[in-house]
Amino acid sequence: MAQTTGNFSTNLPVLDGSNWARWCIQMKAIFGYQDVAEIVEDGFSILEEAATEVQRNEYKQSKRKDCKALCIIHQAVDNAHFEKIAGSATSKEVWETLEKHYAGAAQLKKIRLQTMRRRYELMQMEESEKISEFFTRIITHTNSMKSCGEKMDDATIIEKILRTVTPRFDHVVVAIEGSGKVERVKVEELQGSLEAHEQRMNERGANRSSHQALQAQENGPRKWPKKILTI
């Protein structure tokens, strides 16, 4: 949303629930430019009945700045967040409400991430599992971890996969690790290589089974000719 003041125009960032850290940085810069940062951070004193004219003027200026800060914040949040702050009377109250909300959310995210890390460390490929199924399980889990703030690159995921595939892929793993290119391999490339190897093993297994069945049929029980009884 565009906010224009004098000759200055900027698109206000919108808080949508997934960008709190970035939004804070951007909004603090905007508050500084608009000369309302101090009001948002420290607030302002309530005007006493016996206030002097100077105090009344200072209050009026502070109130104007606070309204300006509130206007900026209201335009920089989505509908769900506006409902959370609608009852706050000052920009300081609004900011503290949002900070408390995201402090709790950050703690829950931290606990969730710790649980996902433990599950990730225990993940292994099952004997009956296909490569495509295992990769889907790994990628789904790592994406969930990334959404909670975990930083994971392809090399980290690939090392995890190479450690946890079933022993029937051992010689492929050794070849990949021996090539010295683990850090440059993409997850999709590794999946393609392992799936190709899996397909070859399945075809060989099917051919072996057919050959054994044919041999069993050829080497079946020999039929002896019937004896003719003579009297």
PDB file of C-alpha atoms in Angstrom:
ATOM      1  CA  MET A   1       0.000   0.000   0.000  1.00  0.00           C
ATOM      2  CA  ALA A   2       1.408   3.395  -0.947  1.00  0.00           C
ATOM      3  CA  GLN A   3       2.041   5.963   1.769  1.00  0.00           C
ATOM      4  CA  THR A   4       2.876   9.484   0.565  1.00  0.00           C
ATOM      5  CA  THR A   5       4.284  12.312   2.674  1.00  0.00           C
ATOM      6  CA  GLY A   6       5.513  15.435   0.922  1.00  0.00           C
ATOM      7  CA  ASN A   7       7.793  14.279  -1.844  1.00  0.00           C
ATOM      8  CA  PHE A   8       8.352  10.868  -0.242  1.00  0.00           C
ATOM      9  CA  SER A   9       6.399   7.800  -1.354  1.00  0.00           C
ATOM     10  CA  THR A  10       6.882   4.211  -0.311  1.00  0.00           C
ATOM     11  CA  ASN A  11       4.976   0.954  -0.508  1.00  0.00           C
ATOM     12  CA  LEU A  12       4.183  -0.037   3.045  1.00  0.00           C
ATOM     13  CA  PRO A  13       5.002  -3.645   3.921  1.00  0.00           C
ATOM     14  CA  VAL A  14       1.971  -5.628   5.091  1.00  0.00           C
ATOM     15  CA  LEU A  15       2.169  -7.916   8.109  1.00  0.00           C
ATOM     16  CA  ASP A  16       0.542 -11.195   7.076  1.00  0.00           C
ATOM     17  CA  GLY A  17       1.643 -13.651   9.763  1.00  0.00           C
ATOM     18  CA  SER A  18       4.705 -15.031   7.995  1.00  0.00           C
ATOM     19  CA  ASN A  19       6.978 -11.977   7.775  1.00  0.00           C
ATOM     20  CA  TRP A  20       7.159 -10.538  11.292  1.00  0.00           C
ATOM     21  CA  ALA A  21      10.966 -10.204  11.520  1.00  0.00           C
ATOM     22  CA  ARG A  22      11.294  -8.519   8.126  1.00  0.00           C
ATOM     23  CA  TRP A  23       8.218  -6.342   8.735  1.00  0.00           C
ATOM     24  CA  CYS A  24       9.671  -5.040  12.028  1.00  0.00           C
ATOM     25  CA  ILE A  25      12.886  -3.913  10.365  1.00  0.00           C
ATOM     26  CA  GLN A  26      11.036  -2.180   7.564  1.00  0.00           C
ATOM     27  CA  MET A  27       8.517  -0.480   9.866  1.00  0.00           C
ATOM     28  CA  LYS A  28      11.183   0.837  12.241  1.00  0.00           C
ATOM     29  CA  ALA A  29      12.926   2.463   9.295  1.00  0.00           C
ATOM     30  CA  ILE A  30       9.630   4.059   8.228  1.00  0.00           C
ATOM     31  CA  PHE A  31       8.932   5.259  11.786  1.00  0.00           C
ATOM     32  CA  GLY A  32      12.371   6.863  11.862  1.00  0.00           C
ATOM     33  CA  TYR A  33      11.811   8.640   8.559  1.00  0.00           C
ATOM     34  CA  GLN A  34       8.364   9.864   9.617  1.00  0.00           C
ATOM     35  CA  ASP A  35       9.765  11.081  12.968  1.00  0.00           C
ATOM     36  CA  VAL A  36       7.429   8.906  15.055  1.00  0.00           C
ATOM     37  CA  ALA A  37       9.870   6.207  16.263  1.00  0.00           C
ATOM     38  CA  GLU A  38      10.155   7.683  19.759  1.00  0.00           C
ATOM     39  CA  ILE A  39       6.378   7.855  20.178  1.00  0.00           C
ATOM     40  CA  VAL A  40       5.958   4.212  19.112  1.00  0.00           C
ATOM     41  CA  GLU A  41       8.737   3.050  21.432  1.00  0.00           C
ATOM     42  CA  ASP A  42       8.182   5.227  24.522  1.00  0.00           C
ATOM     43  CA  GLY A  43       4.643   6.562  24.171  1.00  0.00           C
ATOM     44  CA  PHE A  44       3.668   9.913  25.698  1.00  0.00           C
ATOM     45  CA  SER A  45       2.346  11.182  29.003  1.00  0.00           C
ATOM     46  CA  ILE A  46      -1.329  11.821  29.730  1.00  0.00           C
ATOM     47  CA  LEU A  47      -2.206  15.487  29.937  1.00  0.00           C
ATOM     48  CA  GLU A  48      -2.940  16.667  33.489  1.00  0.00           C
ATOM     49  CA  GLU A  49      -5.784  19.082  34.203  1.00  0.00           C
ATOM     50  CA  ALA A  50      -3.394  21.648  35.635  1.00  0.00           C
ATOM     51  CA  ALA A  51      -1.022  21.441  32.659  1.00  0.00           C
ATOM     52  CA  THR A  52       0.653  24.576  31.432  1.00  0.00           C
ATOM     53  CA  GLU A  53       0.243  25.961  27.942  1.00  0.00           C
ATOM     54  CA  VAL A  54       3.662  24.607  26.984  1.00  0.00           C
ATOM     55  CA  GLN A  55       2.697  21.139  28.228  1.00  0.00           C
ATOM     56  CA  ARG A  56      -0.570  21.318  26.323  1.00  0.00           C
ATOM     57  CA  ASN A  57       1.267  22.182  23.111  1.00  0.00           C
ATOM     58  CA  GLU A  58       3.757  19.367  23.681  1.00  0.00           C
ATOM     59  CA  TYR A  59       0.892  16.950  24.290  1.00  0.00           C
ATOM     60  CA  LYS A  60      -0.843  18.118  21.132  1.00  0.00           C
ATOM     61  CA  GLN A  61       2.314  17.512  19.087  1.00  0.00           C
ATOM     62  CA  SER A  62       2.826  14.074  20.660  1.00  0.00           C
ATOM     63  CA  LYS A  63      -0.814  13.151  20.048  1.00  0.00           C
ATOM     64  CA  ARG A  64      -0.496  14.177  16.403  1.00  0.00           C
ATOM     65  CA  LYS A  65       2.616  12.009  16.007  1.00  0.00           C
ATOM     66  CA  ASP A  66       0.894   9.101  17.726  1.00  0.00           C
ATOM     67  CA  CYS A  67      -2.094   9.354  15.368  1.00  0.00           C
ATOM     68  CA  LYS A  68       0.313   9.433  12.444  1.00  0.00           C
ATOM     69  CA  ALA A  69       2.084   6.289  13.708  1.00  0.00           C
ATOM     70  CA  LEU A  70      -1.270   4.552  14.265  1.00  0.00           C
ATOM     71  CA  CYS A  71      -2.356   5.435  10.739  1.00  0.00           C
ATOM     72  CA  ILE A  72       0.843   3.958   9.313  1.00  0.00           C
ATOM     73  CA  ILE A  73       0.503   0.740  11.310  1.00  0.00           C
ATOM     74  CA  HIS A  74      -3.174   0.299  10.461  1.00  0.00           C
ATOM     75  CA  GLN A  75      -2.325   0.479   6.759  1.00  0.00           C
ATOM     76  CA  ALA A  76       0.566  -1.983   7.166  1.00  0.00           C
ATOM     77  CA  VAL A  77      -1.312  -4.983   8.592  1.00  0.00           C
ATOM     78  CA  ASP A  78      -3.767  -7.435   7.081  1.00  0.00           C
ATOM     79  CA  ASN A  79      -7.347  -7.818   8.301  1.00  0.00           C
ATOM     80  CA  ALA A  80      -6.546 -10.538  10.827  1.00  0.00           C
ATOM     81  CA  HIS A  81      -3.856  -8.435  12.510  1.00  0.00           C
ATOM     82  CA  PHE A  82      -6.007  -5.313  12.448  1.00  0.00           C
ATOM     83  CA  GLU A  83      -8.584  -7.149  14.578  1.00  0.00           C
ATOM     84  CA  LYS A  84      -5.850  -7.951  17.113  1.00  0.00           C
ATOM     85  CA  ILE A  85      -4.838  -4.300  17.526  1.00  0.00           C
ATOM     86  CA  ALA A  86      -8.148  -2.531  16.960  1.00  0.00           C
ATOM     87  CA  GLY A  87      -8.716  -2.131  20.707  1.00  0.00           C
ATOM     88  CA  SER A  88      -5.348  -0.469  21.378  1.00  0.00           C
ATOM     89  CA  ALA A  89      -5.533   3.297  21.867  1.00  0.00           C
ATOM     90  CA  THR A  90      -1.934   4.306  21.137  1.00  0.00           C
ATOM     91  CA  SER A  91       0.801   3.253  18.735  1.00  0.00           C
ATOM     92  CA  LYS A  92       2.910   2.063  21.688  1.00  0.00           C
ATOM     93  CA  GLU A  93       0.085  -0.243  22.834  1.00  0.00           C
ATOM     94  CA  VAL A  94      -0.341  -1.546  19.287  1.00  0.00           C
ATOM     95  CA  TRP A  95       3.357  -2.297  18.918  1.00  0.00           C
ATOM     96  CA  GLU A  96       3.540  -4.034  22.306  1.00  0.00           C
ATOM     97  CA  THR A  97       0.458  -6.134  21.433  1.00  0.00           C
ATOM     98  CA  LEU A  98       2.077  -7.332  18.231  1.00  0.00           C
ATOM     99  CA  GLU A  99       5.421  -8.006  19.947  1.00  0.00           C
ATOM    100  CA  LYS A 100       3.759 -10.119  22.658  1.00  0.00           C
ATOM    101  CA  HIS A 101       1.806 -12.068  20.079  1.00  0.00           C
ATOM    102  CA  TYR A 102       4.888 -12.899  18.050  1.00  0.00           C
ATOM    103  CA  ALA A 103       7.045 -13.589  21.088  1.00  0.00           C
ATOM    104  CA  GLY A 104       4.596 -16.380  21.978  1.00  0.00           C
ATOM    105  CA  ALA A 105       4.424 -17.554  18.390  1.00  0.00           C
ATOM    106  CA  ALA A 106       8.217 -17.590  18.182  1.00  0.00           C
ATOM    107  CA  GLN A 107       8.449 -19.738  21.315  1.00  0.00           C
ATOM    108  CA  LEU A 108       5.936 -22.226  19.947  1.00  0.00           C
ATOM    109  CA  LYS A 109       7.826 -22.321  16.648  1.00  0.00           C
ATOM    110  CA  LYS A 110      11.087 -22.973  18.521  1.00  0.00           C
ATOM    111  CA  ILE A 111       9.565 -25.906  20.423  1.00  0.00           C
ATOM    112  CA  ARG A 112       8.051 -27.302  17.239  1.00  0.00           C
ATOM    113  CA  LEU A 113      11.389 -27.025  15.458  1.00  0.00           C
ATOM    114  CA  GLN A 114      13.162 -28.915  18.239  1.00  0.00           C
ATOM    115  CA  THR A 115      10.649 -31.757  17.887  1.00  0.00           C
ATOM    116  CA  MET A 116      11.064 -31.830  14.115  1.00  0.00           C
ATOM    117  CA  ARG A 117      14.852 -31.914  14.464  1.00  0.00           C
ATOM    118  CA  ARG A 118      14.629 -35.028  16.645  1.00  0.00           C
ATOM    119  CA  ARG A 119      12.305 -36.710  14.151  1.00  0.00           C
ATOM    120  CA  TYR A 120      14.604 -35.741  11.296  1.00  0.00           C
ATOM    121  CA  GLU A 121      17.630 -37.324  12.972  1.00  0.00           C
ATOM    122  CA  LEU A 122      15.709 -40.596  13.442  1.00  0.00           C
ATOM    123  CA  MET A 123      14.405 -40.795   9.868  1.00  0.00           C
ATOM    124  CA  GLN A 124      15.607 -43.854   7.945  1.00  0.00           C
ATOM    125  CA  MET A 125      14.590 -45.405   4.644  1.00  0.00           C
ATOM    126  CA  GLU A 126      12.398 -48.466   5.173  1.00  0.00           C
ATOM    127  CA  GLU A 127      13.290 -51.739   3.436  1.00  0.00           C
ATOM    128  CA  SER A 128       9.994 -51.814   1.550  1.00  0.00           C
ATOM    129  CA  GLU A 129      10.082 -48.088   0.726  1.00  0.00           C
ATOM    130  CA  LYS A 130      10.683 -46.778  -2.779  1.00  0.00           C
ATOM    131  CA  ILE A 131      13.223 -44.049  -3.458  1.00  0.00           C
ATOM    132  CA  SER A 132      10.475 -41.655  -4.588  1.00  0.00           C
ATOM    133  CA  GLU A 133       8.536 -42.262  -1.371  1.00  0.00           C
ATOM    134  CA  PHE A 134      11.609 -41.741   0.807  1.00  0.00           C
ATOM    135  CA  PHE A 135      12.553 -38.502  -0.956  1.00  0.00           C
ATOM    136  CA  THR A 136       9.000 -37.200  -0.628  1.00  0.00           C
ATOM    137  CA  ARG A 137       9.077 -37.945   3.090  1.00  0.00           C
ATOM    138  CA  ILE A 138      12.449 -36.248   3.557  1.00  0.00           C
ATOM    139  CA  ILE A 139      11.609 -33.157   1.473  1.00  0.00           C
ATOM    140  CA  THR A 140       8.218 -32.696   3.137  1.00  0.00           C
ATOM    141  CA  HIS A 141       9.861 -32.810   6.551  1.00  0.00           C
ATOM    142  CA  THR A 142      12.725 -30.467   5.671  1.00  0.00           C
ATOM    143  CA  ASN A 143      10.282 -27.977   4.144  1.00  0.00           C
ATOM    144  CA  SER A 144       8.368 -27.946   7.429  1.00  0.00           C
ATOM    145  CA  MET A 145      11.627 -27.299   9.285  1.00  0.00           C
ATOM    146  CA  LYS A 146      12.521 -24.462   6.928  1.00  0.00           C
ATOM    147  CA  SER A 147       9.114 -22.863   7.514  1.00  0.00           C
ATOM    148  CA  CYS A 148      10.023 -22.726  11.223  1.00  0.00           C
ATOM    149  CA  GLY A 149      13.304 -20.944  10.508  1.00  0.00           C
ATOM    150  CA  GLU A 150      15.717 -23.848  10.037  1.00  0.00           C
ATOM    151  CA  LYS A 151      18.417 -23.174   7.445  1.00  0.00           C
ATOM    152  CA  MET A 152      19.133 -26.248   5.328  1.00  0.00           C
ATOM    153  CA  ASP A 153      20.928 -26.404   1.994  1.00  0.00           C
ATOM    154  CA  ASP A 154      20.955 -29.213  -0.580  1.00  0.00           C
ATOM    155  CA  ALA A 155      24.303 -30.534   0.656  1.00  0.00           C
ATOM    156  CA  THR A 156      22.939 -31.093   4.168  1.00  0.00           C
ATOM    157  CA  ILE A 157      19.868 -32.926   2.858  1.00  0.00           C
ATOM    158  CA  ILE A 158      21.942 -35.042   0.470  1.00  0.00           C
ATOM    159  CA  GLU A 159      24.317 -36.096   3.256  1.00  0.00           C
ATOM    160  CA  LYS A 160      21.305 -37.149   5.322  1.00  0.00           C
ATOM    161  CA  ILE A 161      19.877 -39.216   2.450  1.00  0.00           C
ATOM    162  CA  LEU A 162      23.202 -40.915   1.696  1.00  0.00           C
ATOM    163  CA  ARG A 163      23.494 -41.917   5.364  1.00  0.00           C
ATOM    164  CA  THR A 164      20.003 -43.363   5.612  1.00  0.00           C
ATOM    165  CA  VAL A 165      19.176 -45.192   2.371  1.00  0.00           C
ATOM    166  CA  THR A 166      18.961 -48.991   2.671  1.00  0.00           C
ATOM    167  CA  PRO A 167      22.128 -51.135   2.236  1.00  0.00           C
ATOM    168  CA  ARG A 168      21.136 -52.174  -1.303  1.00  0.00           C
ATOM    169  CA  PHE A 169      22.261 -48.709  -2.425  1.00  0.00           C
ATOM    170  CA  ASP A 170      25.620 -48.868  -0.626  1.00  0.00           C
ATOM    171  CA  HIS A 171      27.809 -49.130  -3.719  1.00  0.00           C
ATOM    172  CA  VAL A 172      25.980 -46.166  -5.301  1.00  0.00           C
ATOM    173  CA  VAL A 173      26.526 -44.134  -2.134  1.00  0.00           C
ATOM    174  CA  VAL A 174      30.225 -45.054  -2.109  1.00  0.00           C
ATOM    175  CA  ALA A 175      30.563 -44.009  -5.748  1.00  0.00           C
ATOM    176  CA  ILE A 176      28.889 -40.639  -5.126  1.00  0.00           C
ATOM    177  CA  GLU A 177      30.909 -39.913  -2.003  1.00  0.00           C
ATOM    178  CA  GLY A 178      34.113 -41.011  -3.723  1.00  0.00           C
ATOM    179  CA  SER A 179      33.502 -38.627  -6.609  1.00  0.00           C
ATOM    180  CA  GLY A 180      34.011 -35.630  -4.303  1.00  0.00           C
ATOM    181  CA  LYS A 181      30.976 -33.902  -5.817  1.00  0.00           C
ATOM    182  CA  VAL A 182      28.507 -34.294  -2.951  1.00  0.00           C
ATOM    183  CA  GLU A 183      28.439 -30.535  -2.295  1.00  0.00           C
ATOM    184  CA  ARG A 184      27.613 -29.808  -5.937  1.00  0.00           C
ATOM    185  CA  VAL A 185      24.920 -32.459  -6.424  1.00  0.00           C
ATOM    186  CA  LYS A 186      21.300 -31.304  -6.373  1.00  0.00           C
ATOM    187  CA  VAL A 187      18.605 -33.248  -4.517  1.00  0.00           C
ATOM    188  CA  GLU A 188      16.726 -33.861  -7.780  1.00  0.00           C
ATOM    189  CA  GLU A 189      19.869 -35.239  -9.409  1.00  0.00           C
ATOM    190  CA  LEU A 190      20.508 -37.621  -6.527  1.00  0.00           C
ATOM    191  CA  GLN A 191      16.911 -38.828  -6.635  1.00  0.00           C
ATOM    192  CA  GLY A 192      17.190 -39.488 -10.373  1.00  0.00           C
ATOM    193  CA  SER A 193      20.410 -41.484  -9.934  1.00  0.00           C
ATOM    194  CA  LEU A 194      19.015 -43.620  -7.121  1.00  0.00           C
ATOM    195  CA  GLU A 195      15.724 -44.215  -8.941  1.00  0.00           C
ATOM    196  CA  ALA A 196      17.612 -45.366 -12.049  1.00  0.00           C
ATOM    197  CA  HIS A 197      19.614 -47.809  -9.914  1.00  0.00           C
ATOM    198  CA  GLU A 198      16.425 -48.956  -8.193  1.00  0.00           C
ATOM    199  CA  GLN A 199      14.807 -49.609 -11.585  1.00  0.00           C
ATOM    200  CA  ARG A 200      17.785 -51.687 -12.752  1.00  0.00           C
ATOM    201  CA  MET A 201      17.684 -53.757  -9.571  1.00  0.00           C
ATOM    202  CA  ASN A 202      13.956 -54.343  -9.951  1.00  0.00           C
ATOM    203  CA  GLU A 203      14.397 -55.449 -13.577  1.00  0.00           C
ATOM    204  CA  ARG A 204      17.221 -57.805 -12.659  1.00  0.00           C
ATOM    205  CA  GLY A 205      15.137 -59.238  -9.852  1.00  0.00           C
ATOM    206  CA  ALA A 206      12.209 -59.780 -12.192  1.00  0.00           C
ATOM    207  CA  ASN A 207      14.450 -61.456 -14.812  1.00  0.00           C
ATOM    208  CA  ARG A 208      16.034 -63.648 -12.166  1.00  0.00           C
ATOM    209  CA  SER A 209      12.640 -64.739 -10.893  1.00  0.00           C
ATOM    210  CA  SER A 210      11.472 -65.560 -14.422  1.00  0.00           C
ATOM    211  CA  HIS A 211      14.641 -67.548 -15.117  1.00  0.00           C
ATOM    212  CA  GLN A 212      14.318 -69.501 -11.883  1.00  0.00           C
ATOM    213  CA  ALA A 213      10.684 -70.263 -12.633  1.00  0.00           C
ATOM    214  CA  LEU A 214      11.618 -71.489 -16.106  1.00  0.00           C
ATOM    215  CA  GLN A 215      14.392 -73.684 -14.715  1.00  0.00           C
ATOM    216  CA  ALA A 216      12.049 -75.142 -12.135  1.00  0.00           C
ATOM    217  CA  GLN A 217       9.592 -75.936 -14.864  1.00  0.00           C
ATOM    218  CA  GLU A 218      12.243 -77.598 -17.033  1.00  0.00           C
ATOM    219  CA  ASN A 219      13.736 -79.535 -14.125  1.00  0.00           C
ATOM    220  CA  GLY A 220      10.420 -80.663 -12.739  1.00  0.00           C
ATOM    221  CA  PRO A 221       9.790 -84.227 -11.555  1.00  0.00           C
ATOM    222  CA  ARG A 222      10.679 -86.787 -14.291  1.00  0.00           C
ATOM    223  CA  LYS A 223       7.824 -88.935 -15.497  1.00  0.00           C
ATOM    224  CA  TRP A 224       8.774 -92.617 -15.814  1.00  0.00           C
ATOM    225  CA  PRO A 225       7.021 -94.897 -18.376  1.00  0.00           C
ATOM    226  CA  LYS A 226       4.412 -97.195 -16.953  1.00  0.00           C
ATOM    227  CA  LYS A 227       5.484-100.827 -16.528  1.00  0.00           C
ATOM    228  CA  ILE A 228       3.577-103.437 -18.505  1.00  0.00           C
ATOM    229  CA  LEU A 229       2.633-106.393 -16.368  1.00  0.00           C
ATOM    230  CA  THR A 230       3.074-109.809 -17.938  1.00  0.00           C
ATOM    231  CA  ILE A 231       1.383-112.952 -16.765  1.00  0.00           C
TER     232      ILE A 231
END
